[in-house]
Amino acid sequence: MTNYSELAVKLFDIEAIKFGDFTLKSGIQSPIYIDLRVLVSHPEISIEVSELLWDTALKQASPFKFIAGVPYTAMTMAGVMFAFHRIPMLICRKETKDYGTRKRIDGQFSPGDVCLLVEDIITSGSSVLETAEALTAEGVVVHDVVVFLDREQGGKACLKQNGINAHSVFSLSELLKWLVDAGKITHSTMEKVQVFIAGNQCSQLVPHLGDTQSDKTKNICKQLSYGERAVLCKNSLAKRLLEVMSAKETNLALSADVTESQELLKLADEIGPFICVLKTHIDELKDFSESTVKQLVKMAEKHNFLIFEDRKFADIGQTVQQQFQGGLYQISKWADIVDAHSLPGQGVIDGLKQVGASKGCLLIAEMSSKGNLITESYTKSTLQLAEANRDFVIGFICTKKISDDPRLVHFTPGVHLNSSGDLKGQQYITPQEAIGSRRSDVIIVGRGIISAENPVTAAQMYQKAGFQAYLEQIQ
């Protein structure tokens, strides 16, 4: 009898399962990569896997006359089952031959015959559906598929909607647990993969089998809602932010770049109902006083938004610590969120965290100004710094989504309904582009609201545009 945990270790040792940073076919960065094609070089393990699939089929699948492996990896597994258990097999090609008999399905069968599909890994279920479509087009009936590993990203549900029952040998969660128990990976690695899986669920776009060839079933990764992401957050500030965004139905941050305290407080009161965050440059105020920030905090409580002081800390730990808690502004007393350049390294985060552990920090990963010197390598290093400090770093200032971790929030500046720019190098993008095309989370708008003839009406327009773009993403 197979010991599942021992089999998991064997797969790890032959590098059928790898952990790191991998770019998937979809372009998404994944912390895990599973490639069972290497089993062709390990016949004993291949037989073990195939026998588990056969046992699962006998126990859980409905009666079948044929088996067929989903091209191409699972065809080897189906071949072992065919040879060991004398079960007739069909071969389904990914494309129709343009020579000879010009068949897509090889094997002798009759309309109405039932075929069990065999698959190595299920993510979205799209490969299974494509194979099932080819078989049903020839009159073959498909009720079930046996799968060696379920990545738990929604594939089973998609197949169920199409009348196919998926039966897996084991799940990715079980695999991770066994590898942790065996000392092959750390709890931190397991958590990173679990968060990635939770944040990259698949949903079906085009419905059922039997559609025309032009209506092939497609699957995409479903974007979690703000509320769903909040549940995943361990950082209380990130959790609160996402909950505010969900409750108020807004992803708008107002950049309140004004020079008078009265004007700042007036904006906070009038625009507060429509925003999730109010961003300040507190040192721009000509008449700053402790009374100003006390009233601002009351406005934030009244209208349920967070205060973000755009200080852009960029010094050694000791210095930023003093800048955060001391001086004229005493930022740590009233700001919920601050931002920092990652250039100084870990020290800038440690310095800020020692003062404001209950606060949240955004790392500046990209800038919207023309000709800025931030490179792709710098952005990647900033991402790694954020991932190592999730207890304090809640996200990024960036021009596009750079992390698939649903617990990290992306703030994009330079957003305007008129996507042009200004004479000082600012480059604008629309709310639809920021949230839709670039998959950011929060749009930062300043002059588009403050300089409008009616700032309240303008804020409502930006709130509606930004949130509608978000709804289109999750739907």
JSON list of C-alpha atoms in Angstrom, two decimals, residues 192-335:
[
{"chain": "A", "resi": 192, "resn": "LYS", "atom": "CA", "xyz": [3.38, 31.49, 0.66]},
{"chain": "A", "resi": 193, "resn": "VAL", "atom": "CA", "xyz": [1.99, 28.83, -1.67]},
{"chain": "A", "resi": 194, "resn": "GLN", "atom": "CA", "xyz": [-1.34, 28.74, 0.18]},
{"chain": "A", "resi": 195, "resn": "VAL", "atom": "CA", "xyz": [-1.73, 32.51, -0.14]},
{"chain": "A", "resi": 196, "resn": "PHE", "atom": "CA", "xyz": [-0.89, 32.32, -3.84]},
{"chain": "A", "resi": 197, "resn": "ILE", "atom": "CA", "xyz": [-3.49, 29.60, -4.40]},
{"chain": "A", "resi": 198, "resn": "ALA", "atom": "CA", "xyz": [-6.14, 31.53, -2.45]},
{"chain": "A", "resi": 199, "resn": "GLY", "atom": "CA", "xyz": [-5.43, 34.64, -4.51]},
{"chain": "A", "resi": 200, "resn": "ASN", "atom": "CA", "xyz": [-5.47, 32.89, -7.90]},
{"chain": "A", "resi": 201, "resn": "GLN", "atom": "CA", "xyz": [-8.73, 31.02, -8.17]},
{"chain": "A", "resi": 202, "resn": "CYS", "atom": "CA", "xyz": [-10.16, 30.13, -11.58]},
{"chain": "A", "resi": 203, "resn": "SER", "atom": "CA", "xyz": [-13.66, 30.86, -12.79]},
{"chain": "A", "resi": 204, "resn": "GLN", "atom": "CA", "xyz": [-15.33, 29.67, -15.96]},
{"chain": "A", "resi": 205, "resn": "LEU", "atom": "CA", "xyz": [-16.13, 32.25, -18.61]},
{"chain": "A", "resi": 206, "resn": "VAL", "atom": "CA", "xyz": [-17.86, 30.30, -21.37]},
{"chain": "A", "resi": 207, "resn": "PRO", "atom": "CA", "xyz": [-20.38, 27.64, -20.32]},
{"chain": "A", "resi": 208, "resn": "HIS", "atom": "CA", "xyz": [-21.02, 24.11, -21.31]},
{"chain": "A", "resi": 209, "resn": "LEU", "atom": "CA", "xyz": [-19.83, 21.23, -23.44]},
{"chain": "A", "resi": 210, "resn": "GLY", "atom": "CA", "xyz": [-21.48, 21.08, -26.81]},
{"chain": "A", "resi": 211, "resn": "ASP", "atom": "CA", "xyz": [-20.83, 24.73, -27.69]},
{"chain": "A", "resi": 212, "resn": "THR", "atom": "CA", "xyz": [-19.42, 25.44, -31.14]},
{"chain": "A", "resi": 213, "resn": "GLN", "atom": "CA", "xyz": [-15.68, 25.25, -31.68]},
{"chain": "A", "resi": 214, "resn": "SER", "atom": "CA", "xyz": [-15.49, 29.04, -31.77]},
{"chain": "A", "resi": 215, "resn": "ASP", "atom": "CA", "xyz": [-16.95, 29.08, -28.24]},
{"chain": "A", "resi": 216, "resn": "LYS", "atom": "CA", "xyz": [-14.20, 27.00, -26.66]},
{"chain": "A", "resi": 217, "resn": "THR", "atom": "CA", "xyz": [-14.27, 26.92, -22.93]},
{"chain": "A", "resi": 218, "resn": "LYS", "atom": "CA", "xyz": [-11.89, 29.44, -21.45]},
{"chain": "A", "resi": 219, "resn": "ASN", "atom": "CA", "xyz": [-10.81, 29.90, -17.85]},
{"chain": "A", "resi": 220, "resn": "ILE", "atom": "CA", "xyz": [-9.17, 32.80, -16.10]},
{"chain": "A", "resi": 221, "resn": "CYS", "atom": "CA", "xyz": [-7.90, 33.43, -12.60]},
{"chain": "A", "resi": 222, "resn": "LYS", "atom": "CA", "xyz": [-10.62, 34.98, -10.52]},
{"chain": "A", "resi": 223, "resn": "GLN", "atom": "CA", "xyz": [-9.63, 38.13, -8.67]},
{"chain": "A", "resi": 224, "resn": "LEU", "atom": "CA", "xyz": [-10.66, 38.02, -5.03]},
{"chain": "A", "resi": 225, "resn": "SER", "atom": "CA", "xyz": [-12.93, 40.74, -3.72]},
{"chain": "A", "resi": 226, "resn": "TYR", "atom": "CA", "xyz": [-11.67, 43.26, -1.20]},
{"chain": "A", "resi": 227, "resn": "GLY", "atom": "CA", "xyz": [-13.70, 41.50, 1.48]},
{"chain": "A", "resi": 228, "resn": "GLU", "atom": "CA", "xyz": [-12.24, 38.10, 0.63]},
{"chain": "A", "resi": 229, "resn": "ARG", "atom": "CA", "xyz": [-8.74, 39.53, 0.71]},
{"chain": "A", "resi": 230, "resn": "ALA", "atom": "CA", "xyz": [-9.36, 41.16, 4.08]},
{"chain": "A", "resi": 231, "resn": "VAL", "atom": "CA", "xyz": [-10.08, 37.73, 5.57]},
{"chain": "A", "resi": 232, "resn": "LEU", "atom": "CA", "xyz": [-6.62, 36.55, 4.48]},
{"chain": "A", "resi": 233, "resn": "CYS", "atom": "CA", "xyz": [-4.80, 39.51, 6.06]},
{"chain": "A", "resi": 234, "resn": "LYS", "atom": "CA", "xyz": [-2.91, 39.05, 9.30]},
{"chain": "A", "resi": 235, "resn": "ASN", "atom": "CA", "xyz": [-1.81, 42.67, 9.31]},
{"chain": "A", "resi": 236, "resn": "SER", "atom": "CA", "xyz": [-4.64, 44.53, 11.07]},
{"chain": "A", "resi": 237, "resn": "LEU", "atom": "CA", "xyz": [-4.07, 47.77, 9.14]},
{"chain": "A", "resi": 238, "resn": "ALA", "atom": "CA", "xyz": [-4.21, 46.05, 5.73]},
{"chain": "A", "resi": 239, "resn": "LYS", "atom": "CA", "xyz": [-7.31, 44.19, 6.89]},
{"chain": "A", "resi": 240, "resn": "ARG", "atom": "CA", "xyz": [-8.97, 47.42, 7.99]},
{"chain": "A", "resi": 241, "resn": "LEU", "atom": "CA", "xyz": [-8.15, 49.16, 4.70]},
{"chain": "A", "resi": 242, "resn": "LEU", "atom": "CA", "xyz": [-9.66, 46.39, 2.58]},
{"chain": "A", "resi": 243, "resn": "GLU", "atom": "CA", "xyz": [-12.72, 46.27, 4.82]},
{"chain": "A", "resi": 244, "resn": "VAL", "atom": "CA", "xyz": [-13.21, 50.03, 4.40]},
{"chain": "A", "resi": 245, "resn": "MET", "atom": "CA", "xyz": [-12.89, 49.70, 0.62]},
{"chain": "A", "resi": 246, "resn": "SER", "atom": "CA", "xyz": [-15.47, 46.92, 0.61]},
{"chain": "A", "resi": 247, "resn": "ALA", "atom": "CA", "xyz": [-17.93, 48.60, 2.98]},
{"chain": "A", "resi": 248, "resn": "LYS", "atom": "CA", "xyz": [-17.79, 52.06, 1.36]},
{"chain": "A", "resi": 249, "resn": "GLU", "atom": "CA", "xyz": [-17.50, 50.68, -2.19]},
{"chain": "A", "resi": 250, "resn": "THR", "atom": "CA", "xyz": [-14.55, 52.88, -3.01]},
{"chain": "A", "resi": 251, "resn": "ASN", "atom": "CA", "xyz": [-10.94, 52.46, -4.07]},
{"chain": "A", "resi": 252, "resn": "LEU", "atom": "CA", "xyz": [-10.30, 56.21, -4.26]},
{"chain": "A", "resi": 253, "resn": "ALA", "atom": "CA", "xyz": [-7.51, 57.93, -2.35]},
{"chain": "A", "resi": 254, "resn": "LEU", "atom": "CA", "xyz": [-7.58, 61.73, -2.31]},
{"chain": "A", "resi": 255, "resn": "SER", "atom": "CA", "xyz": [-4.19, 63.43, -2.59]},
{"chain": "A", "resi": 256, "resn": "ALA", "atom": "CA", "xyz": [-4.96, 66.55, -0.55]},
{"chain": "A", "resi": 257, "resn": "ASP", "atom": "CA", "xyz": [-2.01, 68.69, -1.59]},
{"chain": "A", "resi": 258, "resn": "VAL", "atom": "CA", "xyz": [-3.08, 72.04, -0.15]},
{"chain": "A", "resi": 259, "resn": "THR", "atom": "CA", "xyz": [-1.28, 74.71, 1.87]},
{"chain": "A", "resi": 260, "resn": "GLU", "atom": "CA", "xyz": [-3.94, 75.84, 4.36]},
{"chain": "A", "resi": 261, "resn": "SER", "atom": "CA", "xyz": [-5.27, 73.76, 7.28]},
{"chain": "A", "resi": 262, "resn": "GLN", "atom": "CA", "xyz": [-8.80, 75.03, 6.78]},
{"chain": "A", "resi": 263, "resn": "GLU", "atom": "CA", "xyz": [-8.77, 73.88, 3.15]},
{"chain": "A", "resi": 264, "resn": "LEU", "atom": "CA", "xyz": [-7.43, 70.45, 4.16]},
{"chain": "A", "resi": 265, "resn": "LEU", "atom": "CA", "xyz": [-10.15, 69.96, 6.78]},
{"chain": "A", "resi": 266, "resn": "LYS", "atom": "CA", "xyz": [-12.85, 71.19, 4.40]},
{"chain": "A", "resi": 267, "resn": "LEU", "atom": "CA", "xyz": [-11.77, 68.65, 1.78]},
{"chain": "A", "resi": 268, "resn": "ALA", "atom": "CA", "xyz": [-11.63, 65.87, 4.39]},
{"chain": "A", "resi": 269, "resn": "ASP", "atom": "CA", "xyz": [-15.19, 66.61, 5.46]},
{"chain": "A", "resi": 270, "resn": "GLU", "atom": "CA", "xyz": [-16.69, 67.07, 2.01]},
{"chain": "A", "resi": 271, "resn": "ILE", "atom": "CA", "xyz": [-14.79, 64.36, 0.14]},
{"chain": "A", "resi": 272, "resn": "GLY", "atom": "CA", "xyz": [-14.46, 61.96, 3.10]},
{"chain": "A", "resi": 273, "resn": "PRO", "atom": "CA", "xyz": [-17.66, 59.98, 2.32]},
{"chain": "A", "resi": 274, "resn": "PHE", "atom": "CA", "xyz": [-16.30, 58.95, -1.08]},
{"chain": "A", "resi": 275, "resn": "ILE", "atom": "CA", "xyz": [-12.73, 57.87, -0.27]},
{"chain": "A", "resi": 276, "resn": "CYS", "atom": "CA", "xyz": [-10.93, 55.05, 1.49]},
{"chain": "A", "resi": 277, "resn": "VAL", "atom": "CA", "xyz": [-7.73, 57.01, 2.09]},
{"chain": "A", "resi": 278, "resn": "LEU", "atom": "CA", "xyz": [-6.80, 60.67, 2.44]},
{"chain": "A", "resi": 279, "resn": "LYS", "atom": "CA", "xyz": [-3.17, 61.33, 1.49]},
{"chain": "A", "resi": 280, "resn": "THR", "atom": "CA", "xyz": [-1.35, 64.32, 2.93]},
{"chain": "A", "resi": 281, "resn": "HIS", "atom": "CA", "xyz": [1.92, 66.15, 2.46]},
{"chain": "A", "resi": 282, "resn": "ILE", "atom": "CA", "xyz": [1.73, 67.66, 5.90]},
{"chain": "A", "resi": 283, "resn": "ASP", "atom": "CA", "xyz": [4.85, 69.77, 5.48]},
{"chain": "A", "resi": 284, "resn": "GLU", "atom": "CA", "xyz": [3.10, 71.74, 2.72]},
{"chain": "A", "resi": 285, "resn": "LEU", "atom": "CA", "xyz": [0.80, 73.37, 5.29]},
{"chain": "A", "resi": 286, "resn": "LYS", "atom": "CA", "xyz": [1.82, 76.95, 6.05]},
{"chain": "A", "resi": 287, "resn": "ASP", "atom": "CA", "xyz": [-0.21, 77.01, 9.27]},
{"chain": "A", "resi": 288, "resn": "PHE", "atom": "CA", "xyz": [0.32, 73.49, 10.63]},
{"chain": "A", "resi": 289, "resn": "SER", "atom": "CA", "xyz": [-0.67, 72.91, 14.25]},
{"chain": "A", "resi": 290, "resn": "GLU", "atom": "CA", "xyz": [-1.44, 69.99, 16.52]},
{"chain": "A", "resi": 291, "resn": "SER", "atom": "CA", "xyz": [-5.07, 71.07, 16.33]},
{"chain": "A", "resi": 292, "resn": "THR", "atom": "CA", "xyz": [-5.04, 70.47, 12.56]},
{"chain": "A", "resi": 293, "resn": "VAL", "atom": "CA", "xyz": [-4.18, 66.78, 12.82]},
{"chain": "A", "resi": 294, "resn": "LYS", "atom": "CA", "xyz": [-6.51, 66.24, 15.77]},
{"chain": "A", "resi": 295, "resn": "GLN", "atom": "CA", "xyz": [-9.41, 67.55, 13.70]},
{"chain": "A", "resi": 296, "resn": "LEU", "atom": "CA", "xyz": [-8.23, 65.50, 10.72]},
{"chain": "A", "resi": 297, "resn": "VAL", "atom": "CA", "xyz": [-8.30, 62.32, 12.81]},
{"chain": "A", "resi": 298, "resn": "LYS", "atom": "CA", "xyz": [-11.88, 63.17, 13.88]},
{"chain": "A", "resi": 299, "resn": "MET", "atom": "CA", "xyz": [-12.84, 63.59, 10.22]},
{"chain": "A", "resi": 300, "resn": "ALA", "atom": "CA", "xyz": [-11.31, 60.19, 9.44]},
{"chain": "A", "resi": 301, "resn": "GLU", "atom": "CA", "xyz": [-13.36, 58.59, 12.21]},
{"chain": "A", "resi": 302, "resn": "LYS", "atom": "CA", "xyz": [-16.50, 60.39, 11.10]},
{"chain": "A", "resi": 303, "resn": "HIS", "atom": "CA", "xyz": [-16.23, 59.34, 7.45]},
{"chain": "A", "resi": 304, "resn": "ASN", "atom": "CA", "xyz": [-14.38, 56.03, 7.92]},
{"chain": "A", "resi": 305, "resn": "PHE", "atom": "CA", "xyz": [-11.21, 56.62, 5.92]},
{"chain": "A", "resi": 306, "resn": "LEU", "atom": "CA", "xyz": [-7.50, 56.12, 6.66]},
{"chain": "A", "resi": 307, "resn": "ILE", "atom": "CA", "xyz": [-4.87, 58.86, 6.76]},
{"chain": "A", "resi": 308, "resn": "PHE", "atom": "CA", "xyz": [-1.75, 58.36, 4.64]},
{"chain": "A", "resi": 309, "resn": "GLU", "atom": "CA", "xyz": [1.16, 60.76, 5.15]},
{"chain": "A", "resi": 310, "resn": "ASP", "atom": "CA", "xyz": [3.21, 60.70, 1.95]},
{"chain": "A", "resi": 311, "resn": "ARG", "atom": "CA", "xyz": [6.53, 61.33, 3.72]},
{"chain": "A", "resi": 312, "resn": "LYS", "atom": "CA", "xyz": [8.64, 59.02, 1.51]},
{"chain": "A", "resi": 313, "resn": "PHE", "atom": "CA", "xyz": [11.13, 58.07, 4.23]},
{"chain": "A", "resi": 314, "resn": "ALA", "atom": "CA", "xyz": [14.54, 57.30, 2.75]},
{"chain": "A", "resi": 315, "resn": "ASP", "atom": "CA", "xyz": [17.25, 57.32, 5.40]},
{"chain": "A", "resi": 316, "resn": "ILE", "atom": "CA", "xyz": [18.93, 55.02, 7.91]},
{"chain": "A", "resi": 317, "resn": "GLY", "atom": "CA", "xyz": [16.80, 53.44, 10.63]},
{"chain": "A", "resi": 318, "resn": "GLN", "atom": "CA", "xyz": [17.76, 55.80, 13.45]},
{"chain": "A", "resi": 319, "resn": "THR", "atom": "CA", "xyz": [16.99, 58.88, 11.37]},
{"chain": "A", "resi": 320, "resn": "VAL", "atom": "CA", "xyz": [13.62, 57.75, 10.03]},
{"chain": "A", "resi": 321, "resn": "GLN", "atom": "CA", "xyz": [12.61, 56.68, 13.52]},
{"chain": "A", "resi": 322, "resn": "GLN", "atom": "CA", "xyz": [13.15, 60.24, 14.77]},
{"chain": "A", "resi": 323, "resn": "GLN", "atom": "CA", "xyz": [11.44, 61.72, 11.69]},
{"chain": "A", "resi": 324, "resn": "PHE", "atom": "CA", "xyz": [8.43, 59.46, 12.23]},
{"chain": "A", "resi": 325, "resn": "GLN", "atom": "CA", "xyz": [7.83, 60.08, 15.92]},
{"chain": "A", "resi": 326, "resn": "GLY", "atom": "CA", "xyz": [9.44, 63.44, 16.63]},
{"chain": "A", "resi": 327, "resn": "GLY", "atom": "CA", "xyz": [9.95, 66.88, 15.19]},
{"chain": "A", "resi": 328, "resn": "LEU", "atom": "CA", "xyz": [7.21, 69.35, 14.46]},
{"chain": "A", "resi": 329, "resn": "TYR", "atom": "CA", "xyz": [4.75, 66.90, 12.86]},
{"chain": "A", "resi": 330, "resn": "GLN", "atom": "CA", "xyz": [4.96, 63.79, 15.10]},
{"chain": "A", "resi": 331, "resn": "ILE", "atom": "CA", "xyz": [3.57, 61.72, 12.23]},
{"chain": "A", "resi": 332, "resn": "SER", "atom": "CA", "xyz": [3.32, 58.45, 14.17]},
{"chain": "A", "resi": 333, "resn": "LYS", "atom": "CA", "xyz": [0.61, 59.94, 16.40]},
{"chain": "A", "resi": 334, "resn": "TRP", "atom": "CA", "xyz": [-1.96, 60.55, 13.68]},
{"chain": "A", "resi": 335, "resn": "ALA", "atom": "CA", "xyz": [-1.08, 58.84, 10.37]}
]
